[in-house]
mmCIF file of C-alpha atoms in Angstrom:
data_model
loop_
_atom_site.group_PDB
_atom_site.id
_atom_site.type_symbol
_atom_site.label_atom_id
_atom_site.label_comp_id
_atom_site.label_asym_id
_atom_site.label_seq_id
_atom_site.Cartn_x
_atom_site.Cartn_y
_atom_site.Cartn_z
ATOM 1 C CA MET A 1 33.767 11.935 -66.173
ATOM 2 C CA GLN A 2 35.761 8.720 -65.999
ATOM 3 C CA SER A 3 35.170 6.951 -62.698
ATOM 4 C CA ASP A 4 35.567 3.591 -61.023
ATOM 5 C CA ASN A 5 33.281 4.593 -58.149
ATOM 6 C CA PRO A 6 30.244 2.541 -57.130
ATOM 7 C CA THR A 7 27.146 3.590 -59.052
ATOM 8 C CA ALA A 8 23.599 4.248 -57.897
ATOM 9 C CA ALA A 9 20.087 5.096 -58.997
ATOM 10 C CA ILE A 10 17.170 6.656 -57.155
ATOM 11 C CA LEU A 11 13.579 5.563 -57.736
ATOM 12 C CA VAL A 12 11.007 8.063 -56.464
ATOM 13 C CA ILE A 13 7.539 6.560 -56.070
ATOM 14 C CA GLY A 14 4.254 8.417 -55.757
ATOM 15 C CA ASP A 15 1.342 9.798 -57.760
ATOM 16 C CA GLU A 16 1.614 12.979 -55.691
ATOM 17 C CA ILE A 17 5.056 13.664 -57.163
ATOM 18 C CA LEU A 18 3.904 13.192 -60.767
ATOM 19 C CA SER A 19 0.820 15.360 -60.213
ATOM 20 C CA GLY A 20 2.896 18.211 -58.813
ATOM 21 C CA ARG A 21 1.009 18.151 -55.528
ATOM 22 C CA THR A 22 4.207 17.343 -53.602
ATOM 23 C CA ARG A 23 7.598 18.875 -54.325
ATOM 24 C CA GLU A 24 10.277 16.172 -54.534
ATOM 25 C CA GLY A 25 13.402 16.845 -52.493
ATOM 26 C CA ASN A 26 14.640 13.443 -51.376
ATOM 27 C CA ALA A 27 16.575 12.741 -54.560
ATOM 28 C CA HIS A 28 18.306 16.110 -54.293
ATOM 29 C CA TYR A 29 19.286 15.421 -50.692
ATOM 30 C CA LEU A 30 20.501 11.887 -51.381
ATOM 31 C CA SER A 31 22.479 12.961 -54.453
ATOM 32 C CA GLN A 32 24.550 15.268 -52.233
ATOM 33 C CA VAL A 33 25.126 12.506 -49.680
ATOM 34 C CA LEU A 34 26.197 10.038 -52.357
ATOM 35 C CA ASN A 35 28.558 12.528 -53.969
ATOM 36 C CA SER A 36 30.183 13.189 -50.599
ATOM 37 C CA ILE A 37 31.066 9.495 -50.140
ATOM 38 C CA GLY A 38 32.184 8.831 -53.704
ATOM 39 C CA VAL A 39 29.110 7.083 -55.099
ATOM 40 C CA ASP A 40 28.227 8.121 -58.642
ATOM 41 C CA LEU A 41 24.507 8.761 -59.032
ATOM 42 C CA ARG A 42 23.707 7.779 -62.615
ATOM 43 C CA GLU A 43 19.927 7.837 -62.829
ATOM 44 C CA VAL A 44 16.857 9.274 -61.107
ATOM 45 C CA ARG A 45 13.471 7.864 -62.087
ATOM 46 C CA ILE A 46 9.965 8.839 -60.932
ATOM 47 C CA VAL A 47 7.009 6.468 -61.178
ATOM 48 C CA GLY A 48 3.483 6.557 -59.828
ATOM 49 C CA ASP A 49 1.807 4.184 -57.412
ATOM 50 C CA ASP A 50 1.672 1.440 -60.010
ATOM 51 C CA HIS A 51 2.748 -2.065 -59.001
ATOM 52 C CA ASP A 52 3.988 -3.178 -62.415
ATOM 53 C CA GLN A 53 5.940 0.023 -63.060
ATOM 54 C CA ILE A 54 7.661 -0.228 -59.691
ATOM 55 C CA VAL A 55 8.573 -3.884 -60.242
ATOM 56 C CA ALA A 56 9.896 -3.197 -63.748
ATOM 57 C CA SER A 57 11.937 -0.208 -62.559
ATOM 58 C CA ILE A 58 13.568 -2.157 -59.735
ATOM 59 C CA LYS A 59 14.566 -4.930 -62.117
ATOM 60 C CA VAL A 60 16.240 -2.585 -64.586
ATOM 61 C CA LEU A 61 17.995 -0.471 -61.939
ATOM 62 C CA ASP A 62 19.295 -2.988 -59.337
ATOM 63 C CA LYS A 63 22.397 -4.813 -60.550
ATOM 64 C CA SER A 64 21.658 -7.779 -58.270
ATOM 65 C CA LEU A 65 18.598 -8.394 -60.466
ATOM 66 C CA GLY A 66 20.499 -7.883 -63.710
ATOM 67 C CA GLY A 67 19.921 -4.132 -63.753
ATOM 68 C CA ALA A 68 22.238 -1.268 -64.535
ATOM 69 C CA TRP A 69 23.556 0.133 -61.258
ATOM 70 C CA ASP A 70 25.370 -1.105 -58.158
ATOM 71 C CA MET A 71 22.795 0.300 -55.729
ATOM 72 C CA LEU A 72 19.175 1.425 -55.892
ATOM 73 C CA PHE A 73 17.516 3.734 -53.372
ATOM 74 C CA THR A 74 13.736 4.115 -53.347
ATOM 75 C CA SER A 75 11.664 6.874 -51.782
ATOM 76 C CA GLY A 76 7.973 6.630 -51.016
ATOM 77 C CA GLY A 77 5.117 4.181 -50.779
ATOM 78 C CA ILE A 78 5.809 2.332 -47.514
ATOM 79 C CA GLY A 79 3.158 3.999 -45.342
ATOM 80 C CA PRO A 80 -0.121 2.696 -43.841
ATOM 81 C CA THR A 81 -2.631 3.391 -46.637
ATOM 82 C CA HIS A 82 -3.972 1.357 -49.561
ATOM 83 C CA ASP A 83 -1.774 3.113 -52.117
ATOM 84 C CA ASP A 84 1.434 2.333 -50.225
ATOM 85 C CA ILE A 85 2.411 -0.608 -52.412
ATOM 86 C CA THR A 86 6.192 -0.320 -52.587
ATOM 87 C CA ALA A 87 6.928 -3.181 -50.173
ATOM 88 C CA ASP A 88 4.694 -5.567 -52.142
ATOM 89 C CA ALA A 89 6.270 -4.481 -55.423
ATOM 90 C CA VAL A 90 9.778 -4.968 -54.059
ATOM 91 C CA ALA A 91 8.848 -8.458 -52.853
ATOM 92 C CA ALA A 92 7.497 -9.262 -56.310
ATOM 93 C CA ALA A 93 10.625 -7.920 -58.018
ATOM 94 C CA PHE A 94 12.811 -10.179 -55.881
ATOM 95 C CA GLY A 95 10.445 -13.130 -56.094
ATOM 96 C CA VAL A 96 9.929 -13.469 -52.348
ATOM 97 C CA GLY A 97 6.958 -13.416 -50.002
ATOM 98 C CA ILE A 98 6.025 -10.624 -47.643
ATOM 99 C CA GLU A 99 4.734 -10.746 -44.088
ATOM 100 C CA ILE A 100 4.722 -8.895 -40.761
ATOM 101 C CA ASN A 101 8.307 -8.651 -39.551
ATOM 102 C CA GLU A 102 8.277 -9.294 -35.803
ATOM 103 C CA GLU A 103 11.236 -7.007 -35.081
ATOM 104 C CA ALA A 104 9.612 -4.182 -37.011
ATOM 105 C CA ARG A 105 6.327 -4.837 -35.213
ATOM 106 C CA ARG A 106 8.037 -4.807 -31.802
ATOM 107 C CA VAL A 107 9.848 -1.520 -32.396
ATOM 108 C CA MET A 108 6.742 0.235 -33.670
ATOM 109 C CA VAL A 109 4.383 -1.091 -31.000
ATOM 110 C CA GLU A 110 6.781 -0.074 -28.233
ATOM 111 C CA ARG A 111 6.972 3.463 -29.605
ATOM 112 C CA TRP A 112 3.216 3.734 -30.087
ATOM 113 C CA GLN A 113 2.446 2.422 -26.628
ATOM 114 C CA ALA A 114 4.910 4.847 -25.069
ATOM 115 C CA ARG A 115 3.058 7.694 -26.794
ATOM 116 C CA GLY A 116 -0.438 6.392 -26.206
ATOM 117 C CA VAL A 117 -1.023 5.705 -29.904
ATOM 118 C CA GLU A 118 -3.508 2.966 -30.782
ATOM 119 C CA VAL A 119 -2.104 -0.096 -32.560
ATOM 120 C CA THR A 120 -4.271 -0.643 -35.640
ATOM 121 C CA GLY A 121 -4.159 -2.928 -38.642
ATOM 122 C CA ASN A 122 -3.417 -0.019 -40.946
ATOM 123 C CA ARG A 123 -0.464 1.087 -38.845
ATOM 124 C CA LEU A 124 0.856 -2.477 -38.768
ATOM 125 C CA ARG A 125 0.947 -2.476 -42.568
ATOM 126 C CA MET A 126 4.229 -0.630 -42.127
ATOM 127 C CA ALA A 127 5.702 -3.762 -40.492
ATOM 128 C CA ARG A 128 5.124 -5.841 -43.636
ATOM 129 C CA ILE A 129 8.611 -6.585 -44.953
ATOM 130 C CA PRO A 130 9.744 -8.830 -47.828
ATOM 131 C CA LEU A 131 11.176 -12.112 -46.610
ATOM 132 C CA GLY A 132 14.963 -12.031 -46.317
ATOM 133 C CA ALA A 133 15.177 -8.243 -46.134
ATOM 134 C CA ALA A 134 17.159 -6.440 -43.420
ATOM 135 C CA LEU A 135 15.536 -3.539 -41.597
ATOM 136 C CA ILE A 136 16.665 0.053 -41.953
ATOM 137 C CA PRO A 137 16.202 1.820 -38.581
ATOM 138 C CA ASN A 138 14.031 4.908 -38.412
ATOM 139 C CA ALA A 139 15.012 7.171 -35.534
ATOM 140 C CA HIS A 140 12.340 9.704 -36.480
ATOM 141 C CA SER A 141 9.124 7.682 -36.266
ATOM 142 C CA ALA A 142 10.075 4.012 -35.708
ATOM 143 C CA ALA A 143 8.478 2.454 -38.828
ATOM 144 C CA PRO A 144 11.523 0.997 -40.613
ATOM 145 C CA GLY A 145 12.682 0.838 -44.171
ATOM 146 C CA PHE A 146 14.424 -2.246 -45.461
ATOM 147 C CA HIS A 147 17.293 -3.488 -47.601
ATOM 148 C CA ILE A 148 17.119 -6.444 -49.971
ATOM 149 C CA GLY A 149 19.550 -7.299 -52.766
ATOM 150 C CA ASN A 150 21.136 -3.975 -53.673
ATOM 151 C CA THR A 151 17.905 -2.044 -53.080
ATOM 152 C CA TYR A 152 17.371 0.271 -50.102
ATOM 153 C CA VAL A 153 13.685 1.032 -49.543
ATOM 154 C CA MET A 154 12.917 4.209 -47.606
ATOM 155 C CA ALA A 155 9.973 6.425 -46.744
ATOM 156 C CA GLY A 156 8.911 9.429 -48.787
ATOM 157 C CA VAL A 157 8.388 11.830 -45.865
ATOM 158 C CA PRO A 158 11.557 13.964 -46.027
ATOM 159 C CA GLU A 159 12.374 13.867 -42.296
ATOM 160 C CA VAL A 160 11.947 10.096 -42.194
ATOM 161 C CA PHE A 161 13.869 9.612 -45.428
ATOM 162 C CA ARG A 162 16.811 11.552 -44.032
ATOM 163 C CA ALA A 163 16.763 9.549 -40.813
ATOM 164 C CA MET A 164 16.950 6.341 -42.838
ATOM 165 C CA VAL A 165 19.761 7.662 -45.021
ATOM 166 C CA GLU A 166 21.711 8.539 -41.875
ATOM 167 C CA ALA A 167 21.184 4.977 -40.641
ATOM 168 C CA ILE A 168 22.708 3.357 -43.750
ATOM 169 C CA VAL A 169 25.292 5.799 -45.074
ATOM 170 C CA ASP A 170 28.183 4.423 -43.017
ATOM 171 C CA LYS A 171 27.460 0.931 -44.341
ATOM 172 C CA LEU A 172 27.466 1.779 -48.053
ATOM 173 C CA PRO A 173 30.382 1.018 -50.373
ATOM 174 C CA THR A 174 32.303 4.190 -51.118
ATOM 175 C CA GLY A 175 34.688 5.624 -53.681
ATOM 176 C CA ARG A 176 36.419 8.914 -54.302
ATOM 177 C CA PRO A 177 34.299 12.062 -53.869
ATOM 178 C CA SER A 178 34.322 14.323 -56.893
ATOM 179 C CA VAL A 179 36.075 17.686 -56.885
ATOM 180 C CA SER A 180 34.680 20.688 -58.739
ATOM 181 C CA GLU A 181 35.684 24.213 -59.665
ATOM 182 C CA ALA A 182 33.374 26.855 -61.105
ATOM 183 C CA LEU A 183 33.901 30.036 -63.096
ATOM 184 C CA GLU A 184 31.284 32.659 -63.907
ATOM 185 C CA VAL A 185 31.685 34.825 -67.002
ATOM 186 C CA LEU A 186 29.368 37.555 -68.272
ATOM 187 C CA ARG A 187 29.211 36.033 -71.719
ATOM 188 C CA PRO A 188 26.426 33.915 -73.238
ATOM 189 C CA GLU A 189 26.944 30.183 -73.683
ATOM 190 C CA SER A 190 27.370 30.512 -77.437
ATOM 191 C CA ASP A 191 30.396 32.787 -76.916
ATOM 192 C CA VAL A 192 32.256 30.290 -74.722
ATOM 193 C CA ALA A 193 31.221 27.020 -76.373
ATOM 194 C CA ASP A 194 34.366 26.641 -78.494
ATOM 195 C CA GLU A 195 36.722 27.224 -75.567
ATOM 196 C CA LEU A 196 34.785 24.819 -73.362
ATOM 197 C CA ARG A 197 34.823 22.144 -76.051
ATOM 198 C CA ALA A 198 38.583 22.517 -76.511
ATOM 199 C CA VAL A 199 39.210 22.011 -72.795
ATOM 200 C CA ALA A 200 36.828 19.046 -72.726
ATOM 201 C CA ASP A 201 38.781 17.455 -75.571
ATOM 202 C CA ALA A 202 42.052 18.031 -73.715
ATOM 203 C CA PHE A 203 40.689 16.530 -70.472
ATOM 204 C CA PRO A 204 38.417 13.621 -71.491
ATOM 205 C CA ASP A 205 38.504 12.183 -67.957
ATOM 206 C CA LEU A 206 36.686 15.236 -66.565
ATOM 207 C CA SER A 207 33.115 16.459 -66.764
ATOM 208 C CA LEU A 208 32.627 20.008 -68.069
ATOM 209 C CA GLY A 209 29.293 21.807 -68.021
ATOM 210 C CA SER A 210 27.896 25.233 -68.808
ATOM 211 C CA TYR A 211 24.879 26.790 -67.111
ATOM 212 C CA PRO A 212 23.442 30.108 -68.350
ATOM 213 C CA PHE A 213 22.155 32.855 -66.058
ATOM 214 C CA GLN A 214 20.995 36.452 -66.322
ATOM 215 C CA SER A 215 22.419 39.294 -64.267
ATOM 216 C CA GLY A 216 20.424 42.455 -64.759
ATOM 217 C CA GLN A 217 20.308 43.039 -68.502
ATOM 218 C CA ARG A 218 23.367 40.898 -69.182
ATOM 219 C CA TYR A 219 23.618 37.198 -69.868
ATOM 220 C CA GLY A 220 26.293 35.068 -68.280
ATOM 221 C CA THR A 221 27.451 31.483 -68.050
ATOM 222 C CA SER A 222 28.634 29.430 -65.098
ATOM 223 C CA LEU A 223 31.328 26.997 -66.211
ATOM 224 C CA VAL A 224 31.855 23.956 -63.997
ATOM 225 C CA ILE A 225 34.599 21.348 -64.152
ATOM 226 C CA ARG A 226 34.260 18.107 -62.153
ATOM 227 C CA GLY A 227 36.530 15.129 -61.663
ATOM 228 C CA LEU A 228 38.043 12.731 -59.173
ATOM 229 C CA ASP A 229 41.562 14.177 -59.394
ATOM 230 C CA GLY A 230 41.759 17.670 -57.925
ATOM 231 C CA ARG A 231 45.005 18.468 -59.730
ATOM 232 C CA ARG A 232 43.466 17.585 -63.104
ATOM 233 C CA VAL A 233 40.458 19.766 -62.335
ATOM 234 C CA THR A 234 42.717 22.701 -61.457
ATOM 235 C CA ASP A 235 44.822 22.216 -64.594
ATOM 236 C CA ALA A 236 41.687 22.142 -66.735
ATOM 237 C CA MET A 237 40.369 25.320 -65.135
ATOM 238 C CA THR A 238 43.721 27.025 -65.718
ATOM 239 C CA LEU A 239 43.542 26.127 -69.403
ATOM 240 C CA LEU A 240 39.934 27.346 -69.622
ATOM 241 C CA ARG A 241 40.871 30.687 -68.077
ATOM 242 C CA GLU A 242 43.734 31.014 -70.558
ATOM 243 C CA ARG A 243 41.494 30.293 -73.522
ATOM 244 C CA LEU A 244 38.953 32.817 -72.252
ATOM 245 C CA ALA A 245 41.740 35.373 -71.739
ATOM 246 C CA LEU A 246 40.891 35.783 -68.069
#
């Protein structure tokens, strides 16, 4: 699909994701949000709790560091335990120091004190922020994320991640949301491949995909056409229906 929209990548961080112990859903949620505001998600990457892998991934994904995409969103690894190393890795990627951010400390301590929660050194780890980064508010549990360069660093806990996304979405650069139309046919992919290819050739600015499914004992295919121009999408779907004699 041809597009001049801003581009983005998502970096999911955590051994628990790679081991299968935790089901990843943050990337799925954020992909829908980005699509709705006209940001083209181009890559999703998952790495473990490995400092060097996180640093390397940030450098190749964040355009402000010479990477590929306009924005990078990370999920995971900013909690209170020893394996929460994302903040340190981000600081290393950007070549800056890291220390307790007094605003982050204030917000968290006020919330903890109001709830009778003890302020401990481990909890204060979540106030360690790379120098020069701006905080991302966390309405769910106070401990903030942060934004540095073109990288937005957010928690892995789904409820907290969503709260942070809500805090930044209105501030992100936007483009044109994509438009899609879908058609289901009770024919296998191989039977519709030629027609789909012909329409794709006639509409090179659009994205056409086919997704097989089974209904009872019959095989079918869901055909999806996506683009930024709704009229072009409709015209392409009309041609596809004609070629399929529907």
